[in-house]
PDB file of C-alpha atoms in Angstrom:
ATOM      1  CA  MET A   1     105.994  36.522  81.257  1.00 42.00           C
ATOM      2  CA  ASP A   2     103.232  38.677  79.959  1.00 49.00           C
ATOM      3  CA  GLY A   3     104.291  39.855  76.537  1.00 64.00           C
ATOM      4  CA  LYS A   4     106.349  42.850  75.572  1.00 86.00           C
ATOM      5  CA  HIS A   5     109.185  44.110  77.738  1.00 91.00           C
ATOM      6  CA  MET A   6     109.780  47.830  78.253  1.00 93.00           C
ATOM      7  CA  GLN A   7     112.793  49.722  79.459  1.00 93.00           C
ATOM      8  CA  ILE A   8     112.503  52.034  82.439  1.00 93.00           C
ATOM      9  CA  GLY A   9     112.178  55.199  80.320  1.00 94.00           C
ATOM     10  CA  GLU A  10     109.047  53.911  78.605  1.00 95.00           C
ATOM     11  CA  VAL A  11     107.631  52.786  81.951  1.00 96.00           C
ATOM     12  CA  ALA A  12     108.330  56.236  83.417  1.00 96.00           C
ATOM     13  CA  ALA A  13     106.495  57.868  80.514  1.00 96.00           C
ATOM     14  CA  ARG A  14     103.546  55.470  80.816  1.00 95.00           C
ATOM     15  CA  THR A  15     103.195  55.841  84.590  1.00 96.00           C
ATOM     16  CA  GLU A  16     104.213  59.521  84.837  1.00 96.00           C
ATOM     17  CA  LEU A  17     106.695  58.534  87.565  1.00 96.00           C
ATOM     18  CA  SER A  18     110.312  59.630  87.593  1.00 96.00           C
ATOM     19  CA  LEU A  19     113.143  57.173  86.977  1.00 95.00           C
ATOM     20  CA  ARG A  20     114.330  57.895  90.506  1.00 96.00           C
ATOM     21  CA  THR A  21     110.921  57.022  91.976  1.00 95.00           C
ATOM     22  CA  ILE A  22     110.712  53.780  89.998  1.00 95.00           C
ATOM     23  CA  ARG A  23     114.209  52.819  91.151  1.00 94.00           C
ATOM     24  CA  HIS A  24     113.226  53.640  94.746  1.00 95.00           C
ATOM     25  CA  TYR A  25     110.220  51.325  94.476  1.00 95.00           C
ATOM     26  CA  GLU A  26     112.550  48.651  93.121  1.00 93.00           C
ATOM     27  CA  GLU A  27     114.979  49.133  96.031  1.00 93.00           C
ATOM     28  CA  THR A  28     112.131  48.769  98.528  1.00 92.00           C
ATOM     29  CA  GLY A  29     110.903  45.613  96.764  1.00 91.00           C
ATOM     30  CA  LEU A  30     107.526  47.028  95.722  1.00 93.00           C
ATOM     31  CA  VAL A  31     108.136  46.545  92.006  1.00 93.00           C
ATOM     32  CA  VAL A  32     110.965  44.399  90.741  1.00 89.00           C
ATOM     33  CA  PRO A  33     111.695  44.427  86.996  1.00 89.00           C
ATOM     34  CA  SER A  34     110.622  41.143  85.452  1.00 86.00           C
ATOM     35  CA  ALA A  35     113.875  40.767  83.527  1.00 87.00           C
ATOM     36  CA  ARG A  36     117.124  42.397  82.493  1.00 87.00           C
ATOM     37  CA  SER A  37     118.428  42.920  79.004  1.00 86.00           C
ATOM     38  CA  ARG A  38     121.777  41.495  77.944  1.00 87.00           C
ATOM     39  CA  GLY A  39     123.207  44.936  78.611  1.00 88.00           C
ATOM     40  CA  GLY A  40     121.814  44.904  82.154  1.00 85.00           C
ATOM     41  CA  PHE A  41     118.926  47.303  81.563  1.00 87.00           C
ATOM     42  CA  ARG A  42     115.805  46.798  83.662  1.00 88.00           C
ATOM     43  CA  LEU A  43     112.950  45.325  81.643  1.00 93.00           C
ATOM     44  CA  TYR A  44     109.343  45.691  82.753  1.00 94.00           C
ATOM     45  CA  THR A  45     106.092  44.046  81.679  1.00 93.00           C
ATOM     46  CA  GLU A  46     102.476  45.231  81.673  1.00 93.00           C
ATOM     47  CA  THR A  47     102.082  43.537  85.076  1.00 91.00           C
ATOM     48  CA  ASP A  48     104.956  45.638  86.436  1.00 93.00           C
ATOM     49  CA  VAL A  49     103.348  48.788  85.008  1.00 95.00           C
ATOM     50  CA  ALA A  50     100.026  47.833  86.628  1.00 94.00           C
ATOM     51  CA  ARG A  51     101.795  47.467  90.010  1.00 94.00           C
ATOM     52  CA  LEU A  52     103.385  50.895  89.590  1.00 96.00           C
ATOM     53  CA  MET A  53      99.967  52.373  88.803  1.00 96.00           C
ATOM     54  CA  VAL A  54      98.536  50.887  92.022  1.00 96.00           C
ATOM     55  CA  ILE A  55     101.393  52.484  93.955  1.00 96.00           C
ATOM     56  CA  ARG A  56     100.978  55.802  92.134  1.00 96.00           C
ATOM     57  CA  ARG A  57      97.280  55.859  93.018  1.00 96.00           C
ATOM     58  CA  MET A  58      97.853  54.912  96.665  1.00 96.00           C
ATOM     59  CA  LYS A  59     100.535  57.526  97.349  1.00 94.00           C
ATOM     60  CA  PRO A  60      98.335  60.664  97.231  1.00 94.00           C
ATOM     61  CA  LEU A  61      95.904  58.935  99.590  1.00 95.00           C
ATOM     62  CA  GLY A  62      98.599  58.794 102.255  1.00 94.00           C
ATOM     63  CA  PHE A  63      99.317  55.063 102.240  1.00 97.00           C
ATOM     64  CA  THR A  64     102.774  54.017 103.446  1.00 96.00           C
ATOM     65  CA  LEU A  65     105.190  51.810 101.509  1.00 94.00           C
ATOM     66  CA  ASP A  66     104.413  48.976 103.948  1.00 95.00           C
ATOM     67  CA  GLN A  67     100.687  49.357 103.323  1.00 97.00           C
ATOM     68  CA  MET A  68     101.302  49.369  99.563  1.00 96.00           C
ATOM     69  CA  ARG A  69     103.362  46.203  99.950  1.00 95.00           C
ATOM     70  CA  GLU A  70     100.624  44.542 102.029  1.00 96.00           C
ATOM     71  CA  LEU A  71      97.909  45.353  99.488  1.00 97.00           C
ATOM     72  CA  LEU A  72     100.058  44.245  96.543  1.00 95.00           C
ATOM     73  CA  ASP A  73     100.870  41.005  98.369  1.00 94.00           C
ATOM     74  CA  ALA A  74      97.161  40.349  98.962  1.00 95.00           C
ATOM     75  CA  THR A  75      96.211  41.035  95.341  1.00 94.00           C
ATOM     76  CA  ASP A  76      99.186  38.998  94.062  1.00 92.00           C
ATOM     77  CA  ARG A  77      98.047  36.032  96.118  1.00 93.00           C
ATOM     78  CA  LEU A  78      94.407  36.429  95.066  1.00 93.00           C
ATOM     79  CA  ASP A  79      95.402  36.691  91.396  1.00 91.00           C
ATOM     80  CA  GLY A  80      98.061  33.977  91.566  1.00 88.00           C
ATOM     81  CA  ASP A  81      97.911  30.426  90.292  1.00 88.00           C
ATOM     82  CA  ASP A  82      98.370  28.851  93.729  1.00 88.00           C
ATOM     83  CA  PRO A  83      95.115  27.466  95.137  1.00 90.00           C
ATOM     84  CA  LEU A  84      93.883  29.253  98.266  1.00 91.00           C
ATOM     85  CA  ASP A  85      91.730  27.654 100.914  1.00 93.00           C
ATOM     86  CA  ALA A  86      88.443  29.425 101.611  1.00 94.00           C
ATOM     87  CA  GLY A  87      89.629  30.923 104.907  1.00 94.00           C
ATOM     88  CA  LEU A  88      92.789  32.447 103.467  1.00 95.00           C
ATOM     89  CA  ARG A  89      90.916  33.702 100.417  1.00 94.00           C
ATOM     90  CA  GLU A  90      88.332  35.422 102.644  1.00 96.00           C
ATOM     91  CA  GLU A  91      91.109  36.924 104.800  1.00 96.00           C
ATOM     92  CA  LEU A  92      92.829  38.357 101.712  1.00 96.00           C
ATOM     93  CA  LEU A  93      89.535  39.706 100.350  1.00 96.00           C
ATOM     94  CA  ALA A  94      88.804  41.317 103.734  1.00 97.00           C
ATOM     95  CA  ARG A  95      92.224  42.988 103.600  1.00 97.00           C
ATOM     96  CA  VAL A  96      91.490  44.365 100.113  1.00 97.00           C
ATOM     97  CA  ARG A  97      88.070  45.587 101.287  1.00 98.00           C
ATOM     98  CA  ALA A  98      89.712  47.343 104.253  1.00 97.00           C
ATOM     99  CA  TYR A  99      92.031  49.174 101.865  1.00 97.00           C
ATOM    100  CA  GLN A 100      89.073  50.082  99.658  1.00 97.00           C
ATOM    101  CA  GLN A 101      87.283  51.523 102.694  1.00 98.00           C
ATOM    102  CA  ALA A 102      90.402  53.460 103.781  1.00 97.00           C
ATOM    103  CA  ALA A 103      90.808  54.786 100.228  1.00 97.00           C
ATOM    104  CA  SER A 104      87.163  55.858 100.170  1.00 97.00           C
ATOM    105  CA  GLU A 105      87.610  57.762 103.451  1.00 97.00           C
ATOM    106  CA  GLN A 106      90.751  59.485 102.137  1.00 97.00           C
ATOM    107  CA  VAL A 107      88.979  60.456  98.902  1.00 96.00           C
ATOM    108  CA  GLY A 108      86.231  62.060 101.003  1.00 97.00           C
ATOM    109  CA  LYS A 109      88.804  64.043 102.992  1.00 96.00           C
ATOM    110  CA  LEU A 110      90.541  65.134  99.793  1.00 95.00           C
ATOM    111  CA  ARG A 111      87.205  66.271  98.339  1.00 96.00           C
ATOM    112  CA  VAL A 112      86.691  68.525 101.356  1.00 97.00           C
ATOM    113  CA  GLN A 113      90.233  69.900 101.014  1.00 96.00           C
ATOM    114  CA  LEU A 114      89.708  70.454  97.285  1.00 96.00           C
ATOM    115  CA  ALA A 115      86.421  72.286  97.888  1.00 97.00           C
ATOM    116  CA  ARG A 116      88.146  74.539 100.425  1.00 97.00           C
ATOM    117  CA  ALA A 117      91.030  75.179  98.036  1.00 97.00           C
ATOM    118  CA  GLU A 118      88.594  76.008  95.217  1.00 97.00           C
ATOM    119  CA  ASP A 119      86.694  78.405  97.485  1.00 96.00           C
ATOM    120  CA  PHE A 120      89.958  80.095  98.443  1.00 96.00           C
ATOM    121  CA  GLU A 121      91.067  80.373  94.809  1.00 95.00           C
ATOM    122  CA  ALA A 122      87.652  81.783  93.814  1.00 95.00           C
ATOM    123  CA  THR A 123      87.874  84.355  96.625  1.00 95.00           C
ATOM    124  CA  LEU A 124      91.286  85.467  95.401  1.00 94.00           C
ATOM    125  CA  ARG A 125      90.101  85.532  91.791  1.00 93.00           C
ATOM    126  CA  ALA A 126      87.076  87.660  92.732  1.00 93.00           C
ATOM    127  CA  ARG A 127      89.252  89.996  94.774  1.00 91.00           C
ATOM    128  CA  GLY A 128      91.882  90.312  92.049  1.00 86.00           C
ATOM    129  CA  GLY A 129      89.361  90.529  89.236  1.00 76.00           C
ATOM    130  CA  GLY A 130      87.113  92.907  91.152  1.00 52.00           C
ATOM    131  CA  GLU A 131      89.933  95.341  91.928  1.00 49.00           C
ATOM    132  CA  ALA A 132      91.334  95.174  88.410  1.00 44.00           C
ATOM    133  CA  SER A 133      87.992  95.844  86.783  1.00 43.00           C
ATOM    134  CA  ALA A 134      87.182  98.650  89.222  1.00 44.00           C
ATOM    135  CA  THR A 135      90.561 100.247  88.463  1.00 43.00           C
ATOM    136  CA  GLY A 136      90.056  99.744  84.747  1.00 45.00           C
ATOM    137  CA  ASP A 137      86.569 101.234  84.884  1.00 46.00           C
ATOM    138  CA  ALA A 138      87.787 104.246  86.878  1.00 45.00           C
ATOM    139  CA  GLU A 139      90.604 104.884  84.394  1.00 46.00           C
ATOM    140  CA  ALA A 140      88.231 104.527  81.469  1.00 46.00           C
ATOM    141  CA  ALA A 141      85.838 107.002  83.088  1.00 47.00           C
ATOM    142  CA  ARG A 142      88.695 109.510  83.377  1.00 45.00           C
ATOM    143  CA  GLY A 143      89.606 108.866  79.748  1.00 48.00           C
ATOM    144  CA  ARG A 144      92.857 107.084  80.480  1.00 46.00           C
ATOM    145  CA  GLY A 145      92.272 103.363  80.216  1.00 44.00           C
ATOM    146  CA  ARG A 146      91.654 101.246  77.274  1.00 42.00           C
ATOM    147  CA  PRO A 147      92.455 102.510  73.791  1.00 42.00           C
ATOM    148  CA  ARG A 148      89.479 103.487  71.679  1.00 38.00           C
TER     149      ARG A 148
END
């Protein structure tokens, strides 16, 4: 075990994931609580929180639960205490590198989408702000707008 145990509410607050989402990840086997309290409450460790953070970061990049599981399995094996032969170690590292490359491509696509969304929002802001100020200026010119 790796130190302090947390109940699901604290883990939800730390990870900004809902209780329902955390339970779903447990049901699918992505993150299994390290222990249970005497009362049957799920207890999580920092390692469990770190796994949830990996999942949380992969989700917006479009990775599936199976892909998350595959990456977590590879990193678990690389970080584990069991000795790995050179071939298996290289295979696992290649898998992690492939996910890094896929993540990098997704980040690039998201940057393009974000730039387009920002352009759209700026267009709307200029349109809304431009019309409002033109209306305000016209009313002020007629003596009706802003109080003096």
